[in-house]
Structure formats: C-alpha cells, structure tokens
PDB file of C-alpha atoms in Angstrom:
ATOM      1  CA  UNK A   1      78.606   3.419 103.675  1.00  0.00           C
ATOM      2  CA  UNK A   2      79.015   4.003 100.116  1.00  0.00           C
ATOM      3  CA  UNK A   3      76.296   5.405  98.105  1.00  0.00           C
ATOM      4  CA  UNK A   4      74.031   2.566  96.552  1.00  0.00           C
ATOM      5  CA  UNK A   5      72.513   2.999  93.013  1.00  0.00           C
ATOM      6  CA  UNK A   6      69.186   0.669  93.262  1.00  0.00           C
ATOM      7  CA  UNK A   7      69.346   1.487  89.052  1.00  0.00           C
ATOM      8  CA  UNK A   8      72.274  -0.761  88.491  1.00  0.00           C
ATOM      9  CA  UNK A   9      71.943  -4.503  87.926  1.00  0.00           C
ATOM     10  CA  UNK A  10      73.025  -6.672  90.539  1.00  0.00           C
ATOM     11  CA  UNK A  11      73.876  -9.365  88.139  1.00  0.00           C
ATOM     12  CA  UNK A  12      76.987 -11.682  89.230  1.00  0.00           C
ATOM     13  CA  UNK A  13      77.882 -14.440  87.876  1.00  0.00           C
ATOM     14  CA  UNK A  14      79.442 -17.097  90.154  1.00  0.00           C
ATOM     15  CA  UNK A  15      81.137 -20.277  89.276  1.00  0.00           C
ATOM     16  CA  UNK A  16      78.909 -23.895  89.072  1.00  0.00           C
ATOM     17  CA  UNK A  17      81.347 -24.816  92.412  1.00  0.00           C
ATOM     18  CA  UNK A  18      80.604 -22.096  94.628  1.00  0.00           C
ATOM     19  CA  UNK A  19      76.776 -22.153  93.765  1.00  0.00           C
ATOM     20  CA  UNK A  20      76.853 -25.971  94.551  1.00  0.00           C
ATOM     21  CA  UNK A  21      78.994 -25.085  97.479  1.00  0.00           C
ATOM     22  CA  UNK A  22      76.450 -22.366  98.633  1.00  0.00           C
ATOM     23  CA  UNK A  23      73.498 -24.635  98.083  1.00  0.00           C
ATOM     24  CA  UNK A  24      75.367 -27.630 100.245  1.00  0.00           C
ATOM     25  CA  UNK A  25      75.697 -24.770 103.147  1.00  0.00           C
ATOM     26  CA  UNK A  26      71.483 -23.692 102.939  1.00  0.00           C
ATOM     27  CA  UNK A  27      70.966 -27.151 102.869  1.00  0.00           C
ATOM     28  CA  UNK A  28      72.951 -28.029 105.597  1.00  0.00           C
ATOM     29  CA  UNK A  29      71.714 -25.033 107.797  1.00  0.00           C
ATOM     30  CA  UNK A  30      68.189 -25.837 107.232  1.00  0.00           C
ATOM     31  CA  UNK A  31      68.923 -29.062 108.547  1.00  0.00           C
ATOM     32  CA  UNK A  32      70.767 -28.206 111.699  1.00  0.00           C
ATOM     33  CA  UNK A  33      67.862 -25.535 112.215  1.00  0.00           C
ATOM     34  CA  UNK A  34      65.151 -28.447 111.316  1.00  0.00           C
ATOM     35  CA  UNK A  35      66.682 -31.640 112.162  1.00  0.00           C
ATOM     36  CA  UNK A  36      63.496 -33.725 112.043  1.00  0.00           C
ATOM     37  CA  UNK A  37      62.885 -32.840 108.535  1.00  0.00           C
ATOM     38  CA  UNK A  38      62.896 -35.598 105.863  1.00  0.00           C
ATOM     39  CA  UNK A  39      66.226 -34.199 103.474  1.00  0.00           C
ATOM     40  CA  UNK A  40      63.901 -34.821 100.119  1.00  0.00           C
ATOM     41  CA  UNK A  41      61.452 -31.950 101.982  1.00  0.00           C
ATOM     42  CA  UNK A  42      63.486 -29.739 103.038  1.00  0.00           C
ATOM     43  CA  UNK A  43      63.134 -25.895 100.958  1.00  0.00           C
ATOM     44  CA  UNK A  44      66.188 -25.781  97.951  1.00  0.00           C
ATOM     45  CA  UNK A  45      64.782 -23.592  95.505  1.00  0.00           C
ATOM     46  CA  UNK A  46      61.787 -21.907  93.466  1.00  0.00           C
ATOM     47  CA  UNK A  47      60.839 -22.098  90.330  1.00  0.00           C
ATOM     48  CA  UNK A  48      59.372 -19.174  88.253  1.00  0.00           C
ATOM     49  CA  UNK A  49      58.000 -19.400  84.747  1.00  0.00           C
ATOM     50  CA  UNK A  50      59.405 -17.457  81.803  1.00  0.00           C
ATOM     51  CA  UNK A  51      55.651 -15.820  81.432  1.00  0.00           C
ATOM     52  CA  UNK A  52      55.474 -14.612  85.123  1.00  0.00           C
ATOM     53  CA  UNK A  53      59.053 -13.046  84.624  1.00  0.00           C
ATOM     54  CA  UNK A  54      58.043 -10.842  81.462  1.00  0.00           C
ATOM     55  CA  UNK A  55      55.552  -9.937  83.309  1.00  0.00           C
ATOM     56  CA  UNK A  56      57.367  -8.563  86.104  1.00  0.00           C
ATOM     57  CA  UNK A  57      59.255  -7.099  83.184  1.00  0.00           C
ATOM     58  CA  UNK A  58      56.499  -5.264  81.286  1.00  0.00           C
ATOM     59  CA  UNK A  59      55.359  -4.083  85.171  1.00  0.00           C
ATOM     60  CA  UNK A  60      58.981  -2.390  85.758  1.00  0.00           C
ATOM     61  CA  UNK A  61      58.984  -0.948  82.611  1.00  0.00           C
ATOM     62  CA  UNK A  62      55.323   0.878  82.763  1.00  0.00           C
ATOM     63  CA  UNK A  63      56.737   3.012  85.952  1.00  0.00           C
ATOM     64  CA  UNK A  64      60.189   5.058  85.378  1.00  0.00           C
ATOM     65  CA  UNK A  65      60.052   4.978  89.431  1.00  0.00           C
ATOM     66  CA  UNK A  66      60.585   1.515  89.939  1.00  0.00           C
ATOM     67  CA  UNK A  67      64.349   0.351  90.014  1.00  0.00           C
ATOM     68  CA  UNK A  68      63.713  -3.653  91.011  1.00  0.00           C
ATOM     69  CA  UNK A  69      62.206  -6.232  93.231  1.00  0.00           C
ATOM     70  CA  UNK A  70      62.634  -7.454  96.742  1.00  0.00           C
ATOM     71  CA  UNK A  71      62.049 -11.010  96.994  1.00  0.00           C
ATOM     72  CA  UNK A  72      60.738 -12.197 100.845  1.00  0.00           C
ATOM     73  CA  UNK A  73      60.805 -15.834 101.949  1.00  0.00           C
ATOM     74  CA  UNK A  74      57.248 -17.035 103.365  1.00  0.00           C
ATOM     75  CA  UNK A  75      55.404 -20.087 104.785  1.00  0.00           C
ATOM     76  CA  UNK A  76      51.822 -20.972 104.113  1.00  0.00           C
ATOM     77  CA  UNK A  77      51.031 -21.939 107.516  1.00  0.00           C
ATOM     78  CA  UNK A  78      52.758 -21.411 110.948  1.00  0.00           C
ATOM     79  CA  UNK A  79      55.731 -23.900 111.402  1.00  0.00           C
ATOM     80  CA  UNK A  80      55.296 -27.010 113.002  1.00  0.00           C
ATOM     81  CA  UNK A  81      57.144 -30.457 112.808  1.00  0.00           C
ATOM     82  CA  UNK A  82      54.583 -32.612 111.769  1.00  0.00           C
ATOM     83  CA  UNK A  83      53.682 -30.420 108.950  1.00  0.00           C
ATOM     84  CA  UNK A  84      54.901 -30.279 105.175  1.00  0.00           C
ATOM     85  CA  UNK A  85      55.407 -26.492 104.623  1.00  0.00           C
ATOM     86  CA  UNK A  86      56.537 -25.228 101.373  1.00  0.00           C
ATOM     87  CA  UNK A  87      59.042 -22.357 101.412  1.00  0.00           C
ATOM     88  CA  UNK A  88      58.478 -19.975  98.741  1.00  0.00           C
ATOM     89  CA  UNK A  89      58.701 -16.220  98.195  1.00  0.00           C
ATOM     90  CA  UNK A  90      56.809 -13.267  97.415  1.00  0.00           C
ATOM     91  CA  UNK A  91      58.238 -10.209  95.289  1.00  0.00           C
ATOM     92  CA  UNK A  92      57.506  -7.072  95.595  1.00  0.00           C
ATOM     93  CA  UNK A  93      58.131  -4.133  93.323  1.00  0.00           C
ATOM     94  CA  UNK A  94      61.105  -1.366  94.622  1.00  0.00           C
ATOM     95  CA  UNK A  95      60.700   2.300  94.054  1.00  0.00           C
ATOM     96  CA  UNK A  96      63.292   4.790  94.577  1.00  0.00           C
ATOM     97  CA  UNK A  97      62.783   7.278  97.469  1.00  0.00           C
ATOM     98  CA  UNK A  98      65.580   9.985  98.489  1.00  0.00           C
ATOM     99  CA  UNK A  99      66.427   9.172 101.821  1.00  0.00           C
ATOM    100  CA  UNK A 100      66.015   5.432 101.684  1.00  0.00           C
ATOM    101  CA  UNK A 101      69.264   3.323 100.488  1.00  0.00           C
ATOM    102  CA  UNK A 102      67.496   0.556  99.215  1.00  0.00           C
ATOM    103  CA  UNK A 103      64.045   1.990  98.281  1.00  0.00           C
ATOM    104  CA  UNK A 104      60.647   1.753  99.447  1.00  0.00           C
ATOM    105  CA  UNK A 105      58.647  -1.605  98.956  1.00  0.00           C
ATOM    106  CA  UNK A 106      55.334  -0.712  96.653  1.00  0.00           C
ATOM    107  CA  UNK A 107      52.808  -2.574  98.450  1.00  0.00           C
ATOM    108  CA  UNK A 108      49.521  -1.566  96.779  1.00  0.00           C
ATOM    109  CA  UNK A 109      48.583  -0.097  93.183  1.00  0.00           C
ATOM    110  CA  UNK A 110      48.653   3.392  92.664  1.00  0.00           C
ATOM    111  CA  UNK A 111      44.916   3.824  92.373  1.00  0.00           C
ATOM    112  CA  UNK A 112      44.081   1.494  94.565  1.00  0.00           C
ATOM    113  CA  UNK A 113      41.653   1.845  97.596  1.00  0.00           C
ATOM    114  CA  UNK A 114      44.742   0.005  99.965  1.00  0.00           C
ATOM    115  CA  UNK A 115      42.573  -2.970 101.121  1.00  0.00           C
ATOM    116  CA  UNK A 116      45.190  -5.069 102.786  1.00  0.00           C
ATOM    117  CA  UNK A 117      42.909  -7.882 101.717  1.00  0.00           C
ATOM    118  CA  UNK A 118      41.953  -7.216  98.720  1.00  0.00           C
ATOM    119  CA  UNK A 119      44.061  -8.818  95.949  1.00  0.00           C
ATOM    120  CA  UNK A 120      43.025  -6.371  93.220  1.00  0.00           C
ATOM    121  CA  UNK A 121      44.398  -3.253  95.491  1.00  0.00           C
ATOM    122  CA  UNK A 122      47.640  -5.748  95.931  1.00  0.00           C
ATOM    123  CA  UNK A 123      51.483  -5.303  93.785  1.00  0.00           C
ATOM    124  CA  UNK A 124      52.817  -8.044  96.224  1.00  0.00           C
ATOM    125  CA  UNK A 125      52.972 -10.951  93.369  1.00  0.00           C
ATOM    126  CA  UNK A 126      53.622 -14.966  94.478  1.00  0.00           C
ATOM    127  CA  UNK A 127      54.974 -15.902  91.115  1.00  0.00           C
ATOM    128  CA  UNK A 128      56.663 -18.967  92.841  1.00  0.00           C
ATOM    129  CA  UNK A 129      56.521 -22.939  92.460  1.00  0.00           C
ATOM    130  CA  UNK A 130      58.583 -24.097  95.445  1.00  0.00           C
ATOM    131  CA  UNK A 131      61.234 -27.111  95.421  1.00  0.00           C
ATOM    132  CA  UNK A 132      61.226 -29.905  96.447  1.00  0.00           C
ATOM    133  CA  UNK A 133      57.976 -29.977  94.444  1.00  0.00           C
ATOM    134  CA  UNK A 134      59.066 -28.178  91.049  1.00  0.00           C
ATOM    135  CA  UNK A 135      62.857 -29.267  90.959  1.00  0.00           C
ATOM    136  CA  UNK A 136      65.348 -30.678  88.743  1.00  0.00           C
ATOM    137  CA  UNK A 137      66.495 -33.380  91.354  1.00  0.00           C
ATOM    138  CA  UNK A 138      69.671 -34.757  89.153  1.00  0.00           C
ATOM    139  CA  UNK A 139      70.972 -31.125  89.227  1.00  0.00           C
ATOM    140  CA  UNK A 140      74.107 -30.870  91.663  1.00  0.00           C
ATOM    141  CA  UNK A 141      72.469 -27.997  93.094  1.00  0.00           C
ATOM    142  CA  UNK A 142      69.735 -30.022  93.967  1.00  0.00           C
ATOM    143  CA  UNK A 143      71.586 -32.263  96.552  1.00  0.00           C
ATOM    144  CA  UNK A 144      70.353 -34.779  98.796  1.00  0.00           C
TER     145      UNK A 144
END
C-alpha cells in the first residue's frame, strides 16, 4: 500500500452531476434497506454551522499533532421501523501516530480524567443538524 500523508488536503471538487448521481445512489440504497420508511424522512445530509467549523479549525490549529477529523455516523436511539430516527455524525480530532496509517482518534482532552460519561472530558463533537430536518428541499442533491 502506498504511504498515506494524513497532513495533505483531502478535498476533491466534483461536478454537480456526479454529486447528484452519488446522492441519488445513497437515497436508493437507504430505500432498499428501509423500504417502509417515507422518502421524505430518509437521512440525506447534515448541516454544520460556520461557527462550529471555525471552532473546530481553532482546535486543530492549537495542536500540531492533530492532522484532521474523522466523522462517525450516528443515530440517537436503536433502529425501529416505527420511530423517526435522525442520522447525524459525530466528529473526533485525529492525531498522527507512527505505525497507524490513518492516525488515532482523540476521544479525550489531554488533561482530562477520561471519564466516558463526562462531556467535559470529551473531544467528541456533535455539530450536526440532520437532514431532512435542516435541508434545502429545492436542491437537486435533496431529491425525493
């Protein structure tokens, strides 16, 4: 496997047509795994405010060892067909670690007691507002 440099940008600008195709593929996939769900309620995206992005950027600049963030998909409660359950994601800083190709998740603040239930110890961020709740319903990426 080629050596991966986690400090390099991962941005890839794609054509709008490709974005429409990929979001359509996602909606078709989710519809197949949850056929009884209303198309209007299927998870489509998450919204992250400018302020939250800037806070995350400041966190990244405060620590040279941090090379990026990783986003994990989440749902608030166990999946059930009758319950509306918003899909979102949480983000964690990623630290470059020798021998770990994709870095290491930073789950706790450096000076914390590492209490799994204490948000003051945590470096796990839920900035997101799920879509379809917070969507641009006129966007071609939103679909049906």
